Coordinates of C-alpha atoms in Angstrom, one line a residue:
X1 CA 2.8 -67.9 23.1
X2 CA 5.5 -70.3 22.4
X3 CA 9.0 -67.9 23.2
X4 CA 11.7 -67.9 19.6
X5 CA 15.0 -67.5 19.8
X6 CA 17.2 -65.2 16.9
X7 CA 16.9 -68.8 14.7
X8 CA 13.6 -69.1 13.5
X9 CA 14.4 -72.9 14.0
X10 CA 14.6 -72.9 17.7
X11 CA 11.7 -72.5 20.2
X12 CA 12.9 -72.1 24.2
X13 CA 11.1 -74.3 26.4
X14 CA 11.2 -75.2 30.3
X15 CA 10.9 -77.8 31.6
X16 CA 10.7 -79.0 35.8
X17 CA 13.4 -81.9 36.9
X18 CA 14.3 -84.0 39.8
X19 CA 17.8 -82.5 40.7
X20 CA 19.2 -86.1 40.2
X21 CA 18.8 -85.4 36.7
X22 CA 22.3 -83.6 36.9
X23 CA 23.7 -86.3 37.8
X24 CA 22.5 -88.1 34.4
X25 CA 23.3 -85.1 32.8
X26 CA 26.8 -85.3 33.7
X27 CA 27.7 -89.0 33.7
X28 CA 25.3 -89.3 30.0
X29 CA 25.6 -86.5 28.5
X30 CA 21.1 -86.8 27.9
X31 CA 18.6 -86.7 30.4
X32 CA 16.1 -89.4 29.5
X33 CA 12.7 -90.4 31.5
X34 CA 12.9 -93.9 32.6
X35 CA 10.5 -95.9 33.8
X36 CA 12.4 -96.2 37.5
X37 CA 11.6 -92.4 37.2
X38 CA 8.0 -92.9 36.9
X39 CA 7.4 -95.3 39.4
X40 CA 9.3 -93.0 41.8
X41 CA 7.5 -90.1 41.1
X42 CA 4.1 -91.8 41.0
X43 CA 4.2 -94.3 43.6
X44 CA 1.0 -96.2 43.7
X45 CA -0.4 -95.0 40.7
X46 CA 2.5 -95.8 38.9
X47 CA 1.5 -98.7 36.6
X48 CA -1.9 -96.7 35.7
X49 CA -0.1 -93.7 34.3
X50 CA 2.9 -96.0 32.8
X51 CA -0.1 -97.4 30.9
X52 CA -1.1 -94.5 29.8
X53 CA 2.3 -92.6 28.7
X54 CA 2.8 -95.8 26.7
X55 CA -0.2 -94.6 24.6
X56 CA 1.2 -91.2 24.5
X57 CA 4.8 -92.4 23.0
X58 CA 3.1 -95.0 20.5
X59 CA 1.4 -92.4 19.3
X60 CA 3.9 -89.5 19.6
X61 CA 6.7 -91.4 17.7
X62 CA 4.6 -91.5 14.8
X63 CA 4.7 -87.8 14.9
X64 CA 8.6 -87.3 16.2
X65 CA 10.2 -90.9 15.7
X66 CA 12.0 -91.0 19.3
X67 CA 15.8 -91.7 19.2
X68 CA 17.1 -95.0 20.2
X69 CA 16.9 -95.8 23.7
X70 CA 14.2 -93.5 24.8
X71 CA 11.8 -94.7 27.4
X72 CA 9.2 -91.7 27.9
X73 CA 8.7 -87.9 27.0
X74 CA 9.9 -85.2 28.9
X75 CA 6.5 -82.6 29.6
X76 CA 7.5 -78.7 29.1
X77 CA 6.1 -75.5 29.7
X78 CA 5.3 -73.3 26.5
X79 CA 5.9 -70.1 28.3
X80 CA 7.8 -68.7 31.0
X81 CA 4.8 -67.4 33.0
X82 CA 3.3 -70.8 32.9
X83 CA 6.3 -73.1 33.8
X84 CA 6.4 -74.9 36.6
X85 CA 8.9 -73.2 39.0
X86 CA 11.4 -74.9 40.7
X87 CA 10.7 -76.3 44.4
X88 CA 13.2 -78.1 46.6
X89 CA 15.2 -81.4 44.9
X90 CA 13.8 -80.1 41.6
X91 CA 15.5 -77.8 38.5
X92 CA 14.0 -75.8 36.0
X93 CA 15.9 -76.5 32.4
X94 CA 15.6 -73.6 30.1
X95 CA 15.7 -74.9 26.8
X96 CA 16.6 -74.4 23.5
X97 CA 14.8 -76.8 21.3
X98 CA 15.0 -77.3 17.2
X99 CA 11.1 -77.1 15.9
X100 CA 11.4 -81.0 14.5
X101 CA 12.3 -82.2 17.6
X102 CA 8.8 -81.4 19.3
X103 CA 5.6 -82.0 19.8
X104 CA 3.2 -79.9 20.7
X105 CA -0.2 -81.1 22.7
X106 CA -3.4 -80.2 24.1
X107 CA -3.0 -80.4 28.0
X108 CA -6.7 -79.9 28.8
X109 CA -7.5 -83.1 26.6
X110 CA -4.6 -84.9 28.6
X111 CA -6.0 -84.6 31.3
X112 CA -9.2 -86.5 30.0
X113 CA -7.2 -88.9 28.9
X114 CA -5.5 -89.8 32.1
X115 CA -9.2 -89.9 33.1
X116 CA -10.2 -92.2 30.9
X117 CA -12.5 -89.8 29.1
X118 CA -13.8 -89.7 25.6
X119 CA -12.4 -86.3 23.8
X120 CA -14.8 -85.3 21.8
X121 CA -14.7 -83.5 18.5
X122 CA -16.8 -80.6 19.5
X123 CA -19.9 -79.4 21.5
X124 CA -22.0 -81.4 19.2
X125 CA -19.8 -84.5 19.2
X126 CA -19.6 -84.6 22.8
X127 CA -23.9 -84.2 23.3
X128 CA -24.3 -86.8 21.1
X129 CA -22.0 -89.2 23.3
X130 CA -23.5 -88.7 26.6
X131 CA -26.6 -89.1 25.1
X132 CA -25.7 -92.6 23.4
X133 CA -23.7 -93.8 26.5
X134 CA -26.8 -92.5 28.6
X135 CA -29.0 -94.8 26.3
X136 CA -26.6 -97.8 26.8
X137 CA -27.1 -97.5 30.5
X138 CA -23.9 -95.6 32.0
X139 CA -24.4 -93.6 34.6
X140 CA -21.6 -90.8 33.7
X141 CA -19.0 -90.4 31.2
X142 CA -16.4 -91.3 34.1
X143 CA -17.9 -95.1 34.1
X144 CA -17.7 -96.0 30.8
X145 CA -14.1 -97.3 30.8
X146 CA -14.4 -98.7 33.9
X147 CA -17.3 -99.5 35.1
X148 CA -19.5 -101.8 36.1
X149 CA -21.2 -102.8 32.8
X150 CA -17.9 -101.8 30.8
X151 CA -17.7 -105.6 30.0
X152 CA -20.9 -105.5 27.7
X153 CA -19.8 -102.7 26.2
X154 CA -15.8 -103.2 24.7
X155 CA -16.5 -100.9 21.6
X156 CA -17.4 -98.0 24.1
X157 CA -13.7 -98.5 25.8
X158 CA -11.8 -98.4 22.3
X159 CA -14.4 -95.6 20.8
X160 CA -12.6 -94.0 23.9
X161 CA -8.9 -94.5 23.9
X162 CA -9.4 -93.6 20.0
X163 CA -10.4 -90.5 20.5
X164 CA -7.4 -89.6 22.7
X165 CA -5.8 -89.2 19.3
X166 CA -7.1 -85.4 19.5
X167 CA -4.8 -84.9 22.4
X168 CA -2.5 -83.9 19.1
X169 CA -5.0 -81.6 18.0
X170 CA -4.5 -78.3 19.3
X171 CA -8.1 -76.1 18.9
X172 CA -6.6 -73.3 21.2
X173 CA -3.5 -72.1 21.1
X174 CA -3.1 -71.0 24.7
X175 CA 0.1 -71.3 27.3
X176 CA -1.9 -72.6 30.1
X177 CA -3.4 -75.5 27.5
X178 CA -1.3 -76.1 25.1
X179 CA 2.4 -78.3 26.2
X180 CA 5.1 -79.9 24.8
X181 CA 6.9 -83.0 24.3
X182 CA 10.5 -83.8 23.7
X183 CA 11.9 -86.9 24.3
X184 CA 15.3 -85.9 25.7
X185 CA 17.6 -83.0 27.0
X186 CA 21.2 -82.9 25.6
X187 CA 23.7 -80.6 26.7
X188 CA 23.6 -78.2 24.0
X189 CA 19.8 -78.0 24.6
X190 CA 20.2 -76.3 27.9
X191 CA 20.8 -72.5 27.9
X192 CA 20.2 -72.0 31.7
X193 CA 19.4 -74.6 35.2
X194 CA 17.0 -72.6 37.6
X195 CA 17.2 -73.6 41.3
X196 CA 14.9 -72.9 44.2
X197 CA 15.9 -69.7 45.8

C-alpha cells in the first residue's frame, strides 16, 4: 500500500541511487537518469535495455508528459517494506512526490517485457496465444520475438510489443508488484537520504 503523507496530494516513495547522484544533486539541483547512467549500470546489456526503457518513456510521457530535458525514469519502491535497501556506493531517497507527477506500473508485466513476452489480457487471452503461436510453429512464447522463424512472422513481434501497453494496467494492487515511475528528484522531493550502515 502506497504510504500518504498529511496532504492527500503527496504519496512518499523510495527510491535506490548510485551515491554519485549527490553529487548531481548538489551541482543541479535534479537528479535525472541519463543514458551514461545506463550504460554504466548495465554494461553489456546496455543497448538491449536502453531499447526497451525507450518504449517505457514513449509510452509513459503520454501518461506524465516528462519535463524538458529528461532522458529516462527513475524506478521506486511503493512501500517501505519493499524498497530496495541501500548497499555500498548506493542511497535510498525517501520521497515526497505530488500524485500528478507519477506513474504507477505493473512490475510483474515489466519484467515480461524486458523478456520480450506477450502480456496477455487474462487466463483466457494468454491460452489462446500459445495455442496460435504453437500452430504457427514456435517452439515457446520466449522464441517468438526472437527467434529463428521470427522473420516470417513480423505481425507476431508487434502483436507483442503492443501488448506491453498493459504494463500501465495495474490488475493487482500489491507492493511487491505494483512500482512507480517519476522522471526526476528535486530537492524539495527528498524528505530523508538513507546510507548503508
Amino acid at each position: 500500500m502506497t504510504i500518504e503523507s498529511n496532504s492527500s496530494s503527496k504519496v512518499t516513495l523510495w527510491t535506490r541511487q548510485d551515491i554519485k547522484s549527490l553529487n548531481d544533486l548538489k551541482a543541479n539541483g535534479v537528479i535525472r537518469i541519463k543514458r551514461k547512467h545506463l550504460e554504466e549500470k548495465f554494461e553489456d546489456i546496455a543497448e538491449y535495455i536502453i531499447g526497451l526503457y525507450n518504449w517505457f518513456v514513449n509510452k509513459a510521457d503520454k501518461m506524465v508528459p516528462k519535463p524538458d530535458g529528461v532522458e529516462f525514469p527513475i524506478w521506486c519502491s511503493i512501500s517501505e517494506e519493499n524498497m530496495l535497501r541501500p548497499t555500498n556506493n548506493t542511497v535510498v531517497y525517501v520521497l515526497e512526490v505530488d500524485r500528478s507527477e507519477i506513474l504507477y506500473f505493473d512490475g510483474v508485466k515489466w519484467d515480461q517485457a524486458l523478456n520480450h513476452l506477450y502480456i496477455p489480457k487474462d487466463e483466457e487471452d494468454k491460452e489462446k496465444y500459445i495455442k496460435d503461436i504453437q500452430r504457427k510453429g514456435f517452439k515457446d512464447e520466449f522464441s517468438v520475438f526472437d527467434g529463428p522463424i521470427t522473420h516470417f512472422y513480423p505481425e507476431e513481434k508487434q502483436r507483442i510489443i503492443d501488448s506491453w501497453t498493459r504494463v500501465f494496467e495495474i490488475d493487482e494492487w500489491d507492493i511487491f508488484r505494483v512500482q512507480a515511475n517519476i522522471w526526476e528528484i528535486r530537492q524539495d522531493m527528498i524528505k530523508n537520504v538513507l546510507y548503508d550502515e
